[in-house]
Amino acid sequence: MRILFVALSKETKTGARYTEEIIRQALSERHEVEFLYPNLRGDARLTSLLYLSCFGYLPLLKRGLYDLVFTSDNFVFADVVYVQPPAGQDAVLTWDEMLFTKSSKGHFRLLPALANSPLKTLISAHAQFITNSNYSREVVRRNFGKDAFVIYPPVPTHLYQSLESNRENLIVTISGLNPRKNLGLIAEVGIKIPEAKFILLGYYHKVHVHILEHIQARFRTSGLGTNFVYVPSCPAKVKAKILSRAKVYFHPTPFEPFGISIAEGMAAGCIPVTHDSGGPCEFVPGEWRYRSVEDAIAKIRYALETWNIRRATEFRSLALRFEEGRFRNEILDFVEEKFSRSCRMAGKLKPKDALAFSGGES
């Protein structure tokens, strides 16, 4: 099968892009896959915005050359869309929100607004949706008026083959600097737990450096400047080593669609303390989900006091169901079933041939 894989970036900086990379690898194992990315040159912002506003339509022009078009960017024309919404209760799946941000002004907002409406209608009518959680499934229903098939995202559980029993009073958060991630809560909670250290790991966004500066300032003015450490864009092995020293993984973001980093913290043996909303409700036990700042502080303190290797092993077991191999198989099964079904409907493939395509009878 010839597949066109469309994406807005080749760089793996976030959980969403990590998932995208695993999808690309899985599809390439069995099929001929070609990739389509924006080709941006120069620093002209208006030119770049104009190009990106039109990029979502480009796969439609190339559709006849491929058996299937796949994307994980939900503002791109495709046959199959793996939807990974932004965090936040008010999440909407549009170019304006996800690509150009709400801070865009004037004509910079007009371009995506003009591009979004017809593209959204086109995608709604044509695409089949996969989502990374049941919560995200509802986001798709709200935005596109269509149902979706849930395939939980991959988690790099292979980085944690064994659990460290000697742990520090260390709380880890993994997140890029992003206004939607509510990272200021790290400081609000951290200054109330002086007996513990907090580490923030994640991609450094220069445009949002004020978020980091705010957190650092809150710790410093409370006399706890050494209790907070920021580690930007660290390698996977460094991340795994830090998580394996920690007792708690703290996620300050409400209405997270899934939370790959939460599940990764669990795989490392950390107790997850997450907001009681969004996708994490589907795999984080209720006793560790908070609803207020005071609740978060209490749960983190309790986690620090009660962490033990038995509890760490239980959380690791919960996370292992999201391992990468499971995700690869489920994505391939979905794509190949869709291709077989499409061929049968078009009269190109008989039922027995479709059975052979999927690997024969079990």
mmCIF file of C-alpha atoms in Angstrom:
data_model
loop_
_atom_site.group_PDB
_atom_site.id
_atom_site.type_symbol
_atom_site.label_atom_id
_atom_site.label_comp_id
_atom_site.label_asym_id
_atom_site.label_seq_id
_atom_site.Cartn_x
_atom_site.Cartn_y
_atom_site.Cartn_z
ATOM 1 C CA MET A 1 0.000 0.000 0.000
ATOM 2 C CA ARG A 2 1.251 3.497 -0.850
ATOM 3 C CA ILE A 3 0.712 5.920 2.019
ATOM 4 C CA LEU A 4 1.263 9.659 2.157
ATOM 5 C CA PHE A 5 2.118 10.736 5.708
ATOM 6 C CA VAL A 6 1.539 14.451 6.255
ATOM 7 C CA ALA A 7 2.972 16.405 9.186
ATOM 8 C CA LEU A 8 3.894 19.963 10.069
ATOM 9 C CA SER A 9 7.255 19.111 11.611
ATOM 10 C CA LYS A 10 10.017 16.486 11.508
ATOM 11 C CA GLU A 11 11.259 17.312 14.997
ATOM 12 C CA THR A 12 10.332 15.218 18.036
ATOM 13 C CA LYS A 13 9.944 17.796 20.809
ATOM 14 C CA THR A 14 6.611 16.936 22.400
ATOM 15 C CA GLY A 15 4.535 13.905 23.270
ATOM 16 C CA ALA A 16 2.395 14.528 20.200
ATOM 17 C CA ARG A 17 5.415 14.527 17.876
ATOM 18 C CA TYR A 18 6.833 11.441 19.591
ATOM 19 C CA THR A 19 3.536 9.658 18.862
ATOM 20 C CA GLU A 20 3.708 10.851 15.280
ATOM 21 C CA GLU A 21 7.197 9.377 14.912
ATOM 22 C CA ILE A 22 6.038 5.977 16.195
ATOM 23 C CA ILE A 23 3.151 6.047 13.691
ATOM 24 C CA ARG A 24 5.586 6.795 10.858
ATOM 25 C CA GLN A 25 7.822 3.919 11.921
ATOM 26 C CA ALA A 26 4.908 1.479 12.188
ATOM 27 C CA LEU A 27 3.475 2.311 8.769
ATOM 28 C CA SER A 28 6.921 2.120 7.159
ATOM 29 C CA GLU A 29 7.471 -1.423 8.453
ATOM 30 C CA ARG A 30 4.839 -2.879 6.103
ATOM 31 C CA HIS A 31 4.054 -0.232 3.514
ATOM 32 C CA GLU A 32 5.584 2.225 1.091
ATOM 33 C CA VAL A 33 5.391 5.537 2.912
ATOM 34 C CA GLU A 34 6.220 8.978 1.572
ATOM 35 C CA PHE A 35 6.330 12.059 3.761
ATOM 36 C CA LEU A 36 5.013 15.545 3.159
ATOM 37 C CA TYR A 37 6.173 18.454 5.316
ATOM 38 C CA PRO A 38 5.922 22.235 4.904
ATOM 39 C CA ASN A 39 8.953 23.603 3.075
ATOM 40 C CA LEU A 40 9.442 26.958 4.768
ATOM 41 C CA ARG A 41 12.282 29.190 3.652
ATOM 42 C CA GLY A 42 13.338 32.591 4.868
ATOM 43 C CA ASP A 43 12.015 34.633 7.768
ATOM 44 C CA ALA A 44 9.044 36.344 6.115
ATOM 45 C CA ARG A 45 6.259 35.701 8.615
ATOM 46 C CA LEU A 46 3.410 36.727 6.319
ATOM 47 C CA THR A 47 4.686 34.460 3.527
ATOM 48 C CA SER A 48 5.039 31.556 5.954
ATOM 49 C CA LEU A 49 1.523 32.045 7.295
ATOM 50 C CA LEU A 50 0.099 32.176 3.791
ATOM 51 C CA TYR A 51 1.895 28.951 2.877
ATOM 52 C CA LEU A 52 0.823 27.155 6.055
ATOM 53 C CA SER A 53 -2.761 28.340 5.606
ATOM 54 C CA CYS A 54 -2.825 26.558 2.235
ATOM 55 C CA PHE A 55 -0.724 23.541 3.235
ATOM 56 C CA GLY A 56 -3.693 21.622 4.647
ATOM 57 C CA TYR A 57 -5.206 21.402 1.165
ATOM 58 C CA LEU A 58 -2.042 20.079 -0.513
ATOM 59 C CA PRO A 59 -2.681 16.375 0.323
ATOM 60 C CA LEU A 60 -6.033 16.653 -1.473
ATOM 61 C CA LEU A 61 -4.213 17.535 -4.692
ATOM 62 C CA LYS A 62 -1.907 14.529 -4.250
ATOM 63 C CA ARG A 63 -4.603 12.090 -3.108
ATOM 64 C CA GLY A 64 -4.890 10.253 -6.440
ATOM 65 C CA LEU A 65 -1.258 9.120 -6.244
ATOM 66 C CA TYR A 66 -1.719 7.175 -2.995
ATOM 67 C CA ASP A 67 -3.904 4.485 -1.473
ATOM 68 C CA LEU A 68 -4.173 6.360 1.816
ATOM 69 C CA VAL A 69 -3.330 9.739 3.341
ATOM 70 C CA PHE A 70 -2.543 9.734 7.083
ATOM 71 C CA THR A 71 -1.882 12.649 9.412
ATOM 72 C CA SER A 72 -1.799 13.456 13.107
ATOM 73 C CA ASP A 73 -2.407 17.145 12.430
ATOM 74 C CA ASN A 74 -6.164 17.595 12.444
ATOM 75 C CA PHE A 75 -6.101 20.681 10.204
ATOM 76 C CA VAL A 76 -4.732 18.714 7.223
ATOM 77 C CA PHE A 77 -6.798 16.853 4.612
ATOM 78 C CA ALA A 78 -6.397 13.093 5.070
ATOM 79 C CA ASP A 79 -8.231 9.783 4.982
ATOM 80 C CA VAL A 80 -7.198 8.996 8.560
ATOM 81 C CA VAL A 81 -6.497 11.582 11.259
ATOM 82 C CA TYR A 82 -4.945 10.663 14.614
ATOM 83 C CA VAL A 83 -6.247 13.516 16.745
ATOM 84 C CA GLN A 84 -4.179 14.835 19.657
ATOM 85 C CA PRO A 85 -6.010 17.956 20.884
ATOM 86 C CA PRO A 86 -4.318 20.739 22.835
ATOM 87 C CA ALA A 87 -4.761 20.751 26.597
ATOM 88 C CA GLY A 88 -7.490 22.883 28.095
ATOM 89 C CA GLN A 89 -11.216 22.772 28.721
ATOM 90 C CA ASP A 90 -11.882 25.081 25.772
ATOM 91 C CA ALA A 91 -9.786 23.107 23.262
ATOM 92 C CA VAL A 92 -10.844 23.602 19.651
ATOM 93 C CA LEU A 93 -9.385 21.884 16.609
ATOM 94 C CA THR A 94 -8.634 24.715 14.198
ATOM 95 C CA TRP A 95 -5.660 26.231 12.402
ATOM 96 C CA ASP A 96 -6.160 29.472 14.292
ATOM 97 C CA GLU A 97 -5.964 27.825 17.702
ATOM 98 C CA MET A 98 -3.291 25.192 17.176
ATOM 99 C CA LEU A 99 -1.010 26.571 14.492
ATOM 100 C CA PHE A 100 -1.113 30.339 14.775
ATOM 101 C CA THR A 101 -2.130 30.675 18.446
ATOM 102 C CA LYS A 102 -4.644 33.021 20.001
ATOM 103 C CA SER A 103 -2.020 35.758 20.287
ATOM 104 C CA SER A 104 -1.917 36.356 16.527
ATOM 105 C CA LYS A 105 -3.104 39.819 15.533
ATOM 106 C CA GLY A 106 -4.657 41.553 12.538
ATOM 107 C CA HIS A 107 -4.045 39.969 9.149
ATOM 108 C CA PHE A 108 -2.099 37.148 10.827
ATOM 109 C CA ARG A 109 -5.417 35.983 12.289
ATOM 110 C CA LEU A 110 -7.347 36.579 9.060
ATOM 111 C CA LEU A 111 -5.306 34.086 7.013
ATOM 112 C CA PRO A 112 -6.001 30.996 9.139
ATOM 113 C CA ALA A 113 -9.596 32.107 9.667
ATOM 114 C CA LEU A 114 -10.168 32.168 5.903
ATOM 115 C CA ALA A 115 -8.421 28.820 5.433
ATOM 116 C CA ASN A 116 -10.001 26.992 8.337
ATOM 117 C CA SER A 117 -13.725 26.951 7.564
ATOM 118 C CA PRO A 118 -13.730 25.169 4.169
ATOM 119 C CA LEU A 119 -10.895 22.844 5.232
ATOM 120 C CA LYS A 120 -12.731 21.849 8.401
ATOM 121 C CA THR A 121 -15.849 21.085 6.354
ATOM 122 C CA LEU A 122 -13.786 18.998 3.939
ATOM 123 C CA ILE A 123 -12.077 17.031 6.713
ATOM 124 C CA SER A 124 -15.371 16.464 8.546
ATOM 125 C CA ALA A 125 -16.972 15.008 5.423
ATOM 126 C CA HIS A 126 -14.069 12.791 4.382
ATOM 127 C CA ALA A 127 -11.783 11.718 7.232
ATOM 128 C CA GLN A 128 -11.992 8.886 9.712
ATOM 129 C CA PHE A 129 -10.751 9.888 13.146
ATOM 130 C CA ILE A 130 -8.648 8.111 15.734
ATOM 131 C CA THR A 131 -8.170 9.765 19.120
ATOM 132 C CA ASN A 132 -5.712 9.299 21.970
ATOM 133 C CA SER A 133 -8.409 8.956 24.668
ATOM 134 C CA ASN A 134 -12.145 8.854 25.239
ATOM 135 C CA TYR A 135 -11.884 12.458 26.397
ATOM 136 C CA SER A 136 -10.389 13.418 23.018
ATOM 137 C CA ARG A 137 -13.144 11.451 21.329
ATOM 138 C CA GLU A 138 -15.629 13.907 22.815
ATOM 139 C CA VAL A 139 -13.491 16.833 21.590
ATOM 140 C CA VAL A 140 -13.741 15.431 18.053
ATOM 141 C CA ARG A 141 -17.501 15.034 18.375
ATOM 142 C CA ARG A 142 -17.790 18.622 19.546
ATOM 143 C CA ASN A 143 -15.573 20.031 16.785
ATOM 144 C CA PHE A 144 -16.324 17.813 13.791
ATOM 145 C CA GLY A 145 -19.660 16.211 14.647
ATOM 146 C CA LYS A 146 -18.228 12.728 14.054
ATOM 147 C CA ASP A 147 -17.338 9.726 16.161
ATOM 148 C CA ALA A 148 -13.770 8.452 16.533
ATOM 149 C CA PHE A 149 -11.952 5.223 17.320
ATOM 150 C CA VAL A 150 -9.775 5.345 20.443
ATOM 151 C CA ILE A 151 -6.170 4.118 20.328
ATOM 152 C CA TYR A 152 -4.202 5.162 23.382
ATOM 153 C CA PRO A 153 -0.805 6.670 22.472
ATOM 154 C CA PRO A 154 2.571 4.975 22.935
ATOM 155 C CA VAL A 155 4.673 5.385 26.062
ATOM 156 C CA PRO A 156 8.443 4.672 26.106
ATOM 157 C CA THR A 157 8.156 2.064 28.847
ATOM 158 C CA HIS A 158 11.254 0.292 27.464
ATOM 159 C CA LEU A 159 13.371 2.979 29.133
ATOM 160 C CA TYR A 160 12.397 1.549 32.526
ATOM 161 C CA GLN A 161 13.353 -2.124 32.622
ATOM 162 C CA SER A 162 13.791 -2.148 36.400
ATOM 163 C CA LEU A 163 12.712 0.040 39.292
ATOM 164 C CA GLU A 164 15.066 1.885 41.619
ATOM 165 C CA SER A 165 14.165 1.333 45.266
ATOM 166 C CA ASN A 166 16.244 4.225 46.628
ATOM 167 C CA ARG A 167 14.304 7.413 45.932
ATOM 168 C CA GLU A 168 14.613 11.071 46.861
ATOM 169 C CA ASN A 169 11.943 13.551 47.881
ATOM 170 C CA LEU A 170 11.870 14.599 44.257
ATOM 171 C CA ILE A 171 8.855 15.689 42.201
ATOM 172 C CA VAL A 172 9.196 15.728 38.406
ATOM 173 C CA THR A 173 7.093 17.441 35.739
ATOM 174 C CA ILE A 174 7.642 16.965 31.997
ATOM 175 C CA SER A 175 6.350 19.743 29.756
ATOM 176 C CA GLY A 176 7.457 22.263 27.196
ATOM 177 C CA LEU A 177 7.048 25.921 28.114
ATOM 178 C CA ASN A 178 3.446 26.395 27.040
ATOM 179 C CA PRO A 179 0.744 28.721 28.453
ATOM 180 C CA ARG A 180 -1.822 25.917 28.243
ATOM 181 C CA LYS A 181 0.159 23.693 30.602
ATOM 182 C CA ASN A 182 -0.513 25.722 33.775
ATOM 183 C CA LEU A 183 3.134 25.368 34.822
ATOM 184 C CA GLY A 184 2.870 28.201 37.322
ATOM 185 C CA LEU A 185 1.179 25.699 39.620
ATOM 186 C CA ILE A 186 4.583 24.050 40.156
ATOM 187 C CA ALA A 187 5.710 27.131 42.079
ATOM 188 C CA GLU A 188 2.407 27.546 43.884
ATOM 189 C CA VAL A 189 2.646 23.976 45.155
ATOM 190 C CA GLY A 190 6.424 23.841 45.509
ATOM 191 C CA ILE A 191 6.787 26.704 47.967
ATOM 192 C CA LYS A 192 4.356 24.891 50.275
ATOM 193 C CA ILE A 193 6.462 21.705 50.266
ATOM 194 C CA PRO A 194 9.942 22.932 51.271
ATOM 195 C CA GLU A 195 11.093 19.410 52.147
ATOM 196 C CA ALA A 196 11.050 18.382 48.464
ATOM 197 C CA LYS A 197 12.778 19.411 45.252
ATOM 198 C CA PHE A 198 10.977 20.020 41.958
ATOM 199 C CA ILE A 199 12.389 19.396 38.487
ATOM 200 C CA LEU A 200 10.817 20.586 35.236
ATOM 201 C CA LEU A 201 11.955 18.755 32.094
ATOM 202 C CA GLY A 202 10.887 19.804 28.627
ATOM 203 C CA TYR A 203 11.353 21.683 25.404
ATOM 204 C CA TYR A 204 12.507 25.286 25.751
ATOM 205 C CA HIS A 205 10.314 27.804 23.906
ATOM 206 C CA LYS A 206 12.014 31.197 23.934
ATOM 207 C CA VAL A 207 8.727 32.992 23.305
ATOM 208 C CA HIS A 208 7.350 31.596 26.578
ATOM 209 C CA VAL A 209 10.438 32.056 28.749
ATOM 210 C CA HIS A 210 8.393 34.294 31.068
ATOM 211 C CA ILE A 211 6.687 31.135 32.380
ATOM 212 C CA LEU A 212 10.023 29.720 33.508
ATOM 213 C CA GLU A 213 11.139 33.051 34.965
ATOM 214 C CA HIS A 214 7.915 33.295 36.979
ATOM 215 C CA ILE A 215 8.428 29.839 38.508
ATOM 216 C CA GLN A 216 12.061 30.554 39.355
ATOM 217 C CA ALA A 217 11.167 33.909 40.907
ATOM 218 C CA ARG A 218 8.477 32.393 43.142
ATOM 219 C CA PHE A 219 10.909 29.812 44.515
ATOM 220 C CA ARG A 220 13.636 32.436 45.038
ATOM 221 C CA THR A 221 11.412 34.941 46.855
ATOM 222 C CA SER A 222 10.289 32.137 49.165
ATOM 223 C CA GLY A 223 13.899 31.365 50.045
ATOM 224 C CA LEU A 224 13.737 28.069 48.160
ATOM 225 C CA GLY A 225 15.713 28.933 45.047
ATOM 226 C CA THR A 226 17.632 25.643 45.107
ATOM 227 C CA ASN A 227 14.419 23.615 45.341
ATOM 228 C CA PHE A 228 13.602 24.093 41.655
ATOM 229 C CA VAL A 229 15.655 22.917 38.685
ATOM 230 C CA TYR A 230 14.883 23.332 34.987
ATOM 231 C CA VAL A 231 16.356 20.840 32.503
ATOM 232 C CA PRO A 232 15.596 21.836 28.882
ATOM 233 C CA SER A 233 15.330 19.278 26.086
ATOM 234 C CA CYS A 234 17.293 16.544 27.837
ATOM 235 C CA PRO A 235 18.092 13.197 26.146
ATOM 236 C CA ALA A 236 15.831 10.226 26.881
ATOM 237 C CA LYS A 237 18.466 8.516 29.051
ATOM 238 C CA VAL A 238 18.866 11.605 31.231
ATOM 239 C CA LYS A 239 15.097 11.916 31.584
ATOM 240 C CA ALA A 240 14.819 8.248 32.561
ATOM 241 C CA LYS A 241 17.576 8.615 35.149
ATOM 242 C CA ILE A 242 15.860 11.614 36.750
ATOM 243 C CA LEU A 243 12.433 9.940 36.836
ATOM 244 C CA SER A 244 13.965 6.824 38.370
ATOM 245 C CA ARG A 245 15.209 8.918 41.308
ATOM 246 C CA ALA A 246 11.832 10.575 41.933
ATOM 247 C CA LYS A 247 8.920 9.528 44.107
ATOM 248 C CA VAL A 248 6.252 11.691 42.456
ATOM 249 C CA TYR A 249 5.296 12.726 38.956
ATOM 250 C CA PHE A 250 3.267 15.961 39.188
ATOM 251 C CA HIS A 251 1.124 17.102 36.259
ATOM 252 C CA PRO A 252 -0.213 20.654 36.712
ATOM 253 C CA THR A 253 -2.245 20.717 33.489
ATOM 254 C CA PRO A 254 -6.050 20.517 33.639
ATOM 255 C CA PHE A 255 -7.968 18.821 30.828
ATOM 256 C CA GLU A 256 -4.952 17.024 29.388
ATOM 257 C CA PRO A 257 -6.152 14.897 26.429
ATOM 258 C CA PHE A 258 -4.037 11.919 27.543
ATOM 259 C CA GLY A 259 -0.709 12.688 29.203
ATOM 260 C CA ILE A 260 2.109 10.516 27.842
ATOM 261 C CA SER A 261 4.500 11.980 30.401
ATOM 262 C CA ILE A 262 2.163 10.934 33.226
ATOM 263 C CA ALA A 263 2.178 7.323 32.054
ATOM 264 C CA GLU A 264 5.957 7.498 31.585
ATOM 265 C CA GLY A 265 6.342 8.693 35.165
ATOM 266 C CA MET A 266 4.256 5.715 36.273
ATOM 267 C CA ALA A 267 6.458 3.372 34.206
ATOM 268 C CA ALA A 268 9.441 4.772 36.116
ATOM 269 C CA GLY A 269 7.747 3.936 39.417
ATOM 270 C CA CYS A 270 6.576 7.437 40.331
ATOM 271 C CA ILE A 271 3.228 8.082 41.989
ATOM 272 C CA PRO A 272 1.244 10.302 39.577
ATOM 273 C CA VAL A 273 -0.524 13.354 40.987
ATOM 274 C CA THR A 274 -2.730 14.796 38.245
ATOM 275 C CA HIS A 275 -5.705 17.083 37.803
ATOM 276 C CA ASP A 276 -9.068 15.332 38.016
ATOM 277 C CA SER A 277 -10.031 15.970 34.397
ATOM 278 C CA GLY A 278 -9.378 14.904 30.815
ATOM 279 C CA GLY A 279 -7.641 11.754 29.640
ATOM 280 C CA PRO A 280 -5.696 11.025 32.864
ATOM 281 C CA CYS A 281 -9.004 10.058 34.498
ATOM 282 C CA GLU A 282 -8.905 6.979 32.261
ATOM 283 C CA PHE A 283 -5.743 5.529 33.816
ATOM 284 C CA VAL A 284 -4.741 7.434 36.987
ATOM 285 C CA PRO A 285 -6.499 6.113 40.128
ATOM 286 C CA GLY A 286 -8.949 8.590 41.644
ATOM 287 C CA GLU A 287 -7.107 8.877 44.953
ATOM 288 C CA TRP A 288 -4.202 10.597 43.157
ATOM 289 C CA ARG A 289 -6.254 13.128 41.169
ATOM 290 C CA TYR A 290 -6.595 16.612 42.673
ATOM 291 C CA ARG A 291 -9.221 19.335 42.243
ATOM 292 C CA SER A 292 -7.590 22.297 43.994
ATOM 293 C CA VAL A 293 -4.156 23.627 44.905
ATOM 294 C CA GLU A 294 -4.596 22.512 48.509
ATOM 295 C CA ASP A 295 -5.663 19.064 47.333
ATOM 296 C CA ALA A 296 -2.580 18.805 45.096
ATOM 297 C CA ILE A 297 -0.283 19.763 47.979
ATOM 298 C CA ALA A 298 -1.886 17.191 50.276
ATOM 299 C CA LYS A 299 -1.655 14.396 47.701
ATOM 300 C CA ILE A 300 1.986 15.157 46.868
ATOM 301 C CA ARG A 301 2.900 15.134 50.561
ATOM 302 C CA TYR A 302 1.062 11.860 51.082
ATOM 303 C CA ALA A 303 2.803 10.354 48.044
ATOM 304 C CA LEU A 304 6.227 11.376 49.378
ATOM 305 C CA GLU A 305 5.443 9.833 52.758
ATOM 306 C CA THR A 306 3.964 6.567 51.499
ATOM 307 C CA TRP A 307 6.045 5.750 48.400
ATOM 308 C CA ASN A 308 7.346 2.191 48.427
ATOM 309 C CA ILE A 309 8.541 -0.319 45.850
ATOM 310 C CA ARG A 310 5.285 -2.287 45.959
ATOM 311 C CA ARG A 311 3.263 0.791 45.047
ATOM 312 C CA ALA A 312 5.825 1.734 42.392
ATOM 313 C CA THR A 313 5.469 -1.727 40.839
ATOM 314 C CA GLU A 314 1.687 -1.346 40.719
ATOM 315 C CA PHE A 315 1.947 1.946 38.849
ATOM 316 C CA ARG A 316 4.511 0.494 36.470
ATOM 317 C CA SER A 317 2.083 -2.337 35.664
ATOM 318 C CA LEU A 318 -0.655 0.179 34.865
ATOM 319 C CA ALA A 319 1.677 2.004 32.460
ATOM 320 C CA LEU A 320 2.899 -1.097 30.627
ATOM 321 C CA ARG A 321 -0.410 -1.453 28.769
ATOM 322 C CA PHE A 322 0.589 1.639 26.778
ATOM 323 C CA GLU A 323 3.902 0.245 25.500
ATOM 324 C CA GLU A 324 5.021 1.105 21.971
ATOM 325 C CA GLY A 325 4.551 -2.347 20.416
ATOM 326 C CA ARG A 326 0.867 -2.405 21.322
ATOM 327 C CA PHE A 327 0.386 1.016 19.727
ATOM 328 C CA ARG A 328 2.171 0.041 16.502
ATOM 329 C CA ASN A 329 -0.023 -3.039 16.100
ATOM 330 C CA GLU A 330 -3.274 -1.183 16.752
ATOM 331 C CA ILE A 331 -2.421 1.587 14.272
ATOM 332 C CA LEU A 332 -1.484 -0.933 11.577
ATOM 333 C CA ASP A 333 -4.629 -2.973 12.206
ATOM 334 C CA PHE A 334 -6.807 0.123 11.862
ATOM 335 C CA VAL A 335 -5.123 1.375 8.684
ATOM 336 C CA GLU A 336 -5.087 -2.011 6.963
ATOM 337 C CA GLU A 337 -8.698 -2.709 7.857
ATOM 338 C CA LYS A 338 -9.695 0.680 6.459
ATOM 339 C CA PHE A 339 -7.777 -0.001 3.241
ATOM 340 C CA SER A 340 -9.361 -3.436 2.840
ATOM 341 C CA ARG A 341 -12.824 -2.023 3.483
ATOM 342 C CA SER A 342 -12.302 0.834 1.017
ATOM 343 C CA CYS A 343 -11.126 -1.579 -1.665
ATOM 344 C CA ARG A 344 -14.132 -3.858 -1.163
ATOM 345 C CA MET A 345 -16.492 -0.898 -1.449
ATOM 346 C CA ALA A 346 -14.753 0.174 -4.650
ATOM 347 C CA GLY A 347 -14.905 -3.360 -6.040
ATOM 348 C CA LYS A 348 -11.125 -3.649 -6.169
ATOM 349 C CA LEU A 349 -10.708 -6.340 -3.538
ATOM 350 C CA LYS A 350 -12.804 -9.403 -2.862
ATOM 351 C CA PRO A 351 -13.478 -10.443 0.760
ATOM 352 C CA LYS A 352 -11.115 -13.433 0.549
ATOM 353 C CA ASP A 353 -8.354 -11.154 -0.787
ATOM 354 C CA ALA A 354 -8.925 -8.765 2.087
ATOM 355 C CA LEU A 355 -8.507 -11.700 4.461
ATOM 356 C CA ALA A 356 -5.209 -12.599 2.834
ATOM 357 C CA PHE A 357 -4.074 -8.965 3.060
ATOM 358 C CA SER A 358 -4.627 -8.966 6.817
ATOM 359 C CA GLY A 359 -2.548 -12.098 7.313
ATOM 360 C CA GLY A 360 -5.014 -14.956 6.815
ATOM 361 C CA GLU A 361 -7.461 -16.676 9.111
ATOM 362 C CA SER A 362 -6.619 -17.080 12.765
#
